[in-house]
GROMACS .gro file of C-alpha atoms in nm:
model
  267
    1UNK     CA    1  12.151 -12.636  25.723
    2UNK     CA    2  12.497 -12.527  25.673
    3UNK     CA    3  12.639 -12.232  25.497
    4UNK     CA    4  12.734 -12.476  25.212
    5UNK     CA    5  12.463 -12.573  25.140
    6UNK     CA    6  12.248 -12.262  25.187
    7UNK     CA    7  12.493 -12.145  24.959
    8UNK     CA    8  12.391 -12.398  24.668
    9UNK     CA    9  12.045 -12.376  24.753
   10UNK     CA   10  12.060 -11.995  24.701
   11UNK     CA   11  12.231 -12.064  24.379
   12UNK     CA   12  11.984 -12.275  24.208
   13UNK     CA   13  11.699 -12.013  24.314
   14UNK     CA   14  11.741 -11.668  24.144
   15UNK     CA   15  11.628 -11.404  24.338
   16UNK     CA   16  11.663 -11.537  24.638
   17UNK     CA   17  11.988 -11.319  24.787
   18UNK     CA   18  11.730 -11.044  24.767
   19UNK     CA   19  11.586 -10.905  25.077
   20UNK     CA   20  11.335 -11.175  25.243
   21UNK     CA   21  11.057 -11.110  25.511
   22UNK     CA   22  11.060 -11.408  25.699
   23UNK     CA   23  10.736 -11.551  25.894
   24UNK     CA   24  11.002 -11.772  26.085
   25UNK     CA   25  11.224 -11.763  26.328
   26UNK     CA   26  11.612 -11.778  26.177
   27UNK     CA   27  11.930 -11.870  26.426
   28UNK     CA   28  12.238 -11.785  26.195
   29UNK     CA   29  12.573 -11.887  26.342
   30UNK     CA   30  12.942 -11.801  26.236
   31UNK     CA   31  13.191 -12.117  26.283
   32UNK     CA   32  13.519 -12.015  26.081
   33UNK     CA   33  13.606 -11.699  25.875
   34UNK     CA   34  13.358 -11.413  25.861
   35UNK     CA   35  13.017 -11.301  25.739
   36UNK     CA   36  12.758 -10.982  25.628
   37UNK     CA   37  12.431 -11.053  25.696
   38UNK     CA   38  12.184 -10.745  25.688
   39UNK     CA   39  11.882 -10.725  25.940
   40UNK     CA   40  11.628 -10.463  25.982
   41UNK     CA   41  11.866 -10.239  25.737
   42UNK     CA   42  12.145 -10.252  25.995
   43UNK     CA   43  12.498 -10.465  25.884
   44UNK     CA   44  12.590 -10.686  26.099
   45UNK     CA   45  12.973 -10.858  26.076
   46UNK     CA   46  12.953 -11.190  26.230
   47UNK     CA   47  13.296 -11.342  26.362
   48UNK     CA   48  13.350 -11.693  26.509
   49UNK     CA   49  13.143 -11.707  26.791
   50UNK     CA   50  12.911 -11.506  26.657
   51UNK     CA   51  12.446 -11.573  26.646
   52UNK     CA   52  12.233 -11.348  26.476
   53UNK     CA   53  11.860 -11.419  26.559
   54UNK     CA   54  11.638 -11.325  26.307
   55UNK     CA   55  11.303 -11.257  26.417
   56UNK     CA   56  10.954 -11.332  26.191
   57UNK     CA   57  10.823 -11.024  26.004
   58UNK     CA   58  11.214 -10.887  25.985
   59UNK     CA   59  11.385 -10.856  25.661
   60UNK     CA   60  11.739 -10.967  25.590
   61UNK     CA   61  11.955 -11.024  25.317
   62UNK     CA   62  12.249 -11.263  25.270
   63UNK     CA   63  12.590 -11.164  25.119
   64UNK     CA   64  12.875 -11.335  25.059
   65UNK     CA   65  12.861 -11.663  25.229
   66UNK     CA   66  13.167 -11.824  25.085
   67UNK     CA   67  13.363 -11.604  25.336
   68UNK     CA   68  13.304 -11.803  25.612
   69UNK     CA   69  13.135 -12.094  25.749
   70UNK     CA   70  12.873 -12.204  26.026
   71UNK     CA   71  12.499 -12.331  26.015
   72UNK     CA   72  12.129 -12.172  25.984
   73UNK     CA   73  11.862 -12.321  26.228
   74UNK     CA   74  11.522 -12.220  26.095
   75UNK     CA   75  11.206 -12.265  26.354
   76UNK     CA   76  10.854 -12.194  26.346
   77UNK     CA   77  10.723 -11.944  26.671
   78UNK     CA   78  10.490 -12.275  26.800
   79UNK     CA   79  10.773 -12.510  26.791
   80UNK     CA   80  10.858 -12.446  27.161
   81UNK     CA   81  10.614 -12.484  27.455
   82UNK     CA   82  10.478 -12.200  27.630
   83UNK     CA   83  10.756 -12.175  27.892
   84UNK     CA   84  11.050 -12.146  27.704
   85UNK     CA   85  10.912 -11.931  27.432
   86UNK     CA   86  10.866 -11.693  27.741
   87UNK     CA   87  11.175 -11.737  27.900
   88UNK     CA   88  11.354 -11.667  27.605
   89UNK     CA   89  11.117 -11.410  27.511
   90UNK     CA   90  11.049 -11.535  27.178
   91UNK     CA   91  10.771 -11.258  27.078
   92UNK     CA   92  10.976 -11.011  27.159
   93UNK     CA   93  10.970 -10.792  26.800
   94UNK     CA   94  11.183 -10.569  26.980
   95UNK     CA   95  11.457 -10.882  27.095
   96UNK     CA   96  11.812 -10.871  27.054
   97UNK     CA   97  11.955 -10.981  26.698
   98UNK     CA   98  12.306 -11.025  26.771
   99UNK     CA   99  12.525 -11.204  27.046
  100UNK     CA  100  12.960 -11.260  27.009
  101UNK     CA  101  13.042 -11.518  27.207
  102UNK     CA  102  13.356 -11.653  27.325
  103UNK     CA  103  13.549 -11.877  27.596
  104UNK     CA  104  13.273 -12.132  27.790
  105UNK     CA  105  12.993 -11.956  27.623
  106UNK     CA  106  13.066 -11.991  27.314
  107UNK     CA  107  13.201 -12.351  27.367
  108UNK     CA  108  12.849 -12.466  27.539
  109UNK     CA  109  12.647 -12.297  27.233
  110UNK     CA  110  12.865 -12.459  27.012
  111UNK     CA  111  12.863 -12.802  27.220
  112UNK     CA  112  12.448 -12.745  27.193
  113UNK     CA  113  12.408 -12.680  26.858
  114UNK     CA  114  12.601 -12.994  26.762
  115UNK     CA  115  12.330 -13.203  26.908
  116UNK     CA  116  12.042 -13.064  26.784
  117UNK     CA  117  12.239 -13.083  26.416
  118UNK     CA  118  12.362 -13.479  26.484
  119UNK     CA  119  11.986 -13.532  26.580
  120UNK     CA  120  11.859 -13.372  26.295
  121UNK     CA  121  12.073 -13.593  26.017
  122UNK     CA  122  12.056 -13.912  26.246
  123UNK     CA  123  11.669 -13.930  26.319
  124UNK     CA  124  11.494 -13.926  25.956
  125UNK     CA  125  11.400 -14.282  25.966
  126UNK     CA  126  11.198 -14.217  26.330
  127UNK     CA  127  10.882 -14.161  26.340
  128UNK     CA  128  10.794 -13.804  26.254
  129UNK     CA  129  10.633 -13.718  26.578
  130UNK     CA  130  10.905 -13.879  26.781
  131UNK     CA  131  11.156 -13.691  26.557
  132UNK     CA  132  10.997 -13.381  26.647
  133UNK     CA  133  11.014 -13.406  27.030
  134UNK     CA  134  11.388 -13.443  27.052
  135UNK     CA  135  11.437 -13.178  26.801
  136UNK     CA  136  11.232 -12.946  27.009
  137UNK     CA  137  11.394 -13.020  27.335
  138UNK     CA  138  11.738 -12.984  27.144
  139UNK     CA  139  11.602 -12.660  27.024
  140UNK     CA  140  11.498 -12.558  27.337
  141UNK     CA  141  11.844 -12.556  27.455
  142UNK     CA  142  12.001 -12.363  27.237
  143UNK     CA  143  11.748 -12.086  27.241
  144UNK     CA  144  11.797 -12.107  27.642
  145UNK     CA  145  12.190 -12.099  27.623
  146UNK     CA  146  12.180 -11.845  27.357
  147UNK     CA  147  11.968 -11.588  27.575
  148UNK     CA  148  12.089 -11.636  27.898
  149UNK     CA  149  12.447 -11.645  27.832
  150UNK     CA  150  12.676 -11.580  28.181
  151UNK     CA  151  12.897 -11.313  28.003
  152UNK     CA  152  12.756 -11.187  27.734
  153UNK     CA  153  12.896 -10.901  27.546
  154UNK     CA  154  12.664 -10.621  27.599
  155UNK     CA  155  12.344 -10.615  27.928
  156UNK     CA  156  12.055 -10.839  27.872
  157UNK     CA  157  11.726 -10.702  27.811
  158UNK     CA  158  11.600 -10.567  28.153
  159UNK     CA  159  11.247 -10.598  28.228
  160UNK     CA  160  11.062 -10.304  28.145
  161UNK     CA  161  10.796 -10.074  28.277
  162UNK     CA  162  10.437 -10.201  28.235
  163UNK     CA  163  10.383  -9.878  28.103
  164UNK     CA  164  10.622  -9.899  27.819
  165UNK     CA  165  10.539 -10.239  27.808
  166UNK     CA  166  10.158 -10.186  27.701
  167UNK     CA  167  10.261  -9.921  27.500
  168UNK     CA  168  10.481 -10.096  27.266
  169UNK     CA  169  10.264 -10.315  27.212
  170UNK     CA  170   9.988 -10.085  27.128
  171UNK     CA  171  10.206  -9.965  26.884
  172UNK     CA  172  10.296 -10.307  26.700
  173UNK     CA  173   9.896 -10.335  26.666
  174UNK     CA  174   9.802 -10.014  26.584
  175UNK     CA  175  10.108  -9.766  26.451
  176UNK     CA  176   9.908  -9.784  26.081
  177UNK     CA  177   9.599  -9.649  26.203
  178UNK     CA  178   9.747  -9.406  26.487
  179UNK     CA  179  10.073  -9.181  26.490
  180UNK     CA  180   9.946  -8.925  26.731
  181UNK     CA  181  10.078  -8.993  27.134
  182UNK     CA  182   9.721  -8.902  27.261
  183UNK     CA  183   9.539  -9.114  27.095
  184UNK     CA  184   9.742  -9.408  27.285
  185UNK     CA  185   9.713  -9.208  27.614
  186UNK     CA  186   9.388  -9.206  27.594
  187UNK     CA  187   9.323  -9.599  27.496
  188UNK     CA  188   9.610  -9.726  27.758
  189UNK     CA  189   9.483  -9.456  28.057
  190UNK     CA  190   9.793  -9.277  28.070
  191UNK     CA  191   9.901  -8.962  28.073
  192UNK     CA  192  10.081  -8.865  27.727
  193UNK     CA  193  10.380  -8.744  27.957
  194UNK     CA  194  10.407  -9.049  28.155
  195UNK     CA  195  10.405  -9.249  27.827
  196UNK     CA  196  10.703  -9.031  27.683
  197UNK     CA  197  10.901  -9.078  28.042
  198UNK     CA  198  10.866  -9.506  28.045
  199UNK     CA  199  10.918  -9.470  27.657
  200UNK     CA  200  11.255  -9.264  27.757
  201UNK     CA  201  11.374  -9.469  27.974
  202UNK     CA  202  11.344  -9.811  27.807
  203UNK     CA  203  11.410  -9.732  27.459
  204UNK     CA  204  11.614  -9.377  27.484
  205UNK     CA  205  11.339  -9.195  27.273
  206UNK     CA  206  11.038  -9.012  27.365
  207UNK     CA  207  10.697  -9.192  27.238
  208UNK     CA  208  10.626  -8.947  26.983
  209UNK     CA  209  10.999  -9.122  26.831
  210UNK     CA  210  10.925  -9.444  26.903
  211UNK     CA  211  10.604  -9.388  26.718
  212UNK     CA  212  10.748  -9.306  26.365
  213UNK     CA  213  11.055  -9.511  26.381
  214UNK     CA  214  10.788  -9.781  26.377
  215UNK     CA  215  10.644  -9.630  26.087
  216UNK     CA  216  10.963  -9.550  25.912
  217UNK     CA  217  11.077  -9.894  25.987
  218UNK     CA  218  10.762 -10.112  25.834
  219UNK     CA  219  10.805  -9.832  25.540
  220UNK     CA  220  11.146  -9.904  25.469
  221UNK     CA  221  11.046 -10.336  25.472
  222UNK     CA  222  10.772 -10.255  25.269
  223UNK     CA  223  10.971 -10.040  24.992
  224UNK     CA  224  11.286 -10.322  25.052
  225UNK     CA  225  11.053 -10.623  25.026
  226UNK     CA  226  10.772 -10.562  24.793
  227UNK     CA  227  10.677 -10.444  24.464
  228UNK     CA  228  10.437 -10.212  24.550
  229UNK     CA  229  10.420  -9.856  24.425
  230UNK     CA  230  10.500  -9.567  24.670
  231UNK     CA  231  10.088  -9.490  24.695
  232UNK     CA  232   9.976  -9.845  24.828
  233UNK     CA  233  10.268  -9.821  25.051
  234UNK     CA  234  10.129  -9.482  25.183
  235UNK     CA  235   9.759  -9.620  25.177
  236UNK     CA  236   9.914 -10.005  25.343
  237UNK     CA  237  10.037  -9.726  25.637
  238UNK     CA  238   9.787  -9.524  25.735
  239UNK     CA  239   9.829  -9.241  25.514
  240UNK     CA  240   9.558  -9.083  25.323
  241UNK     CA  241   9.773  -8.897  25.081
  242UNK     CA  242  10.096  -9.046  24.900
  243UNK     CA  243  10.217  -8.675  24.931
  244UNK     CA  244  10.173  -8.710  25.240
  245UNK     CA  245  10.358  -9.052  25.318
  246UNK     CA  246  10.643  -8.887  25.092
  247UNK     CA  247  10.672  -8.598  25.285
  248UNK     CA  248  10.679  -8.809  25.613
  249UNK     CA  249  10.941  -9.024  25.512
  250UNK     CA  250  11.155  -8.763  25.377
  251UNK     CA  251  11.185  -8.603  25.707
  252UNK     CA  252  11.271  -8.870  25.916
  253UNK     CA  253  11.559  -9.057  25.676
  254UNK     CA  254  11.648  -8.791  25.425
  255UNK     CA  255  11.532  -8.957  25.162
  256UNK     CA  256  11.218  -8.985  24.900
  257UNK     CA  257  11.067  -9.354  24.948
  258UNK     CA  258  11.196  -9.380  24.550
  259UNK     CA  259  11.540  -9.292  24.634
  260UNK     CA  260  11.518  -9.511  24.944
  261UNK     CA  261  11.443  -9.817  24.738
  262UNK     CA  262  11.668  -9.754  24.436
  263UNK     CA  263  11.948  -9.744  24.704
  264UNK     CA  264  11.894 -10.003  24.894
  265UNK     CA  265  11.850 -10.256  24.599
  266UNK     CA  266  12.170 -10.102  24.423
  267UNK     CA  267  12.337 -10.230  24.733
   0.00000   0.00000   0.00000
């Protein structure tokens, strides 16, 4: 859909340029002036040129989207077959978000997306299956331009140690039961030093890090997204003591899990 209409759509639905936890996939692209979209609590400004790739289980927030224009491509993860979700690494919950593109690339992206829209308002009357084959090979391009762009600003994601790999994982599965670096030593059959070295040199933090900014980051969706109080937050976490979950927090963004909330929804 395009900004337009997102725009009325978001209009007629109170409530609904709060924060969002998506369980889809969500391509957002800037054609003409500029836009604020917030991801994972970080701003991003998106210029012409522009993609912000929104990632299931992520929150974001629209802002003003009368500044600018450009289209929203929303996707289910089993939409694409098996090789181009992992070409394009489309499980990644660690991916990139944002791309600026410019010159060919942004031209062939552009060129790309204007397919997959033209075949998405020309094909209604076809039959539905049908409809969705050449909407998934349309789609398929321009997730395979968008992450394997010749030129693009910033290094793509480099393959990582298996090491890491595992690890991160681990976490994503288990970082509400387990915040101690042993404990995933022990269940991956490495060393809690080698862990802390592969976790260094993929994601610039130590594992112990990597660890709670997991934690602090699921908090801070959690408080952002829901209406829970601050102890089935703790308890939805891992913690066996809100005190305890308040104390954590604190710590590691300098602010009570209250203060956190009533900030972030004052704006």
């Amino acid at each position: 859909m395009s900004f337009g209409q997102l725009h009325r759509r978001l209009r007629r639905r109170p409530g609904m340029e709060k924060a969002q936890r998506l369980d889809f996939h969500q391509l957002l692209t800037v054609q003409q002036g500029m836009v604020r979209h917030m991801v994972d609590f970080t701003d991003y400004m998106a210029a012409p040129g522009a993609w912000l790739w929104v990632r299931p289980g992520q929150v974001q927030q629209f802002h003003d989207l009368t500044s600018g224009s450009g289209w929203l491509v929303l996707f289910q993860s089993g939409v694409l077959d098996a090789a181009t979700s992992a070409q394009t690494r489309l499980d990644d919950l660690f991916g990139r978000v944002h791309w600026e593109l410019a010159g060919d690339d942004a031209a062939a992206m552009e060129e790309a997306l204007g397919h997959l829209v033209h075949e998405y308002e020309g094909t209604a009357s076809l039959p539905a299956a049908l409809r969705a084959r050449i909407l998934q090979h349309l789609l398929a391009v321009v997730m395979l331009r968008l992450t394997y762009q010749a030129t693009p600003v910033g290094s793509p994601t480099a393959d990582h140690p298996e090491a890491f790999v595992r690890f991160r994982s681990a976490v994503e599965e288990r970082f509400a039961r387990a915040r101690n670096v042993n404990d995933y030593a022990r269940a991956l059959g490495y060393s809690p030093r080698t862990l802390s070295r592969a976790t260094t040199a993929s994601a610039g933090v130590g594992a112990k890090e990597f660890i709670d900014r997991r934690v602090v980051l699921e908090a801070k969706r959690l408080l952002a997204h829901e209406e829970d109080p601050i102890g089935r937050v703790a308890d939805r976490l891992g913690f066996d003591d809100a005190s305890n979950f308040v104390k954590y927090f604190t710590q590691r963004t300098d602010l009570t899990p209250s203060a956190f909330r009533r900030r972030f929804r004052a704006g």
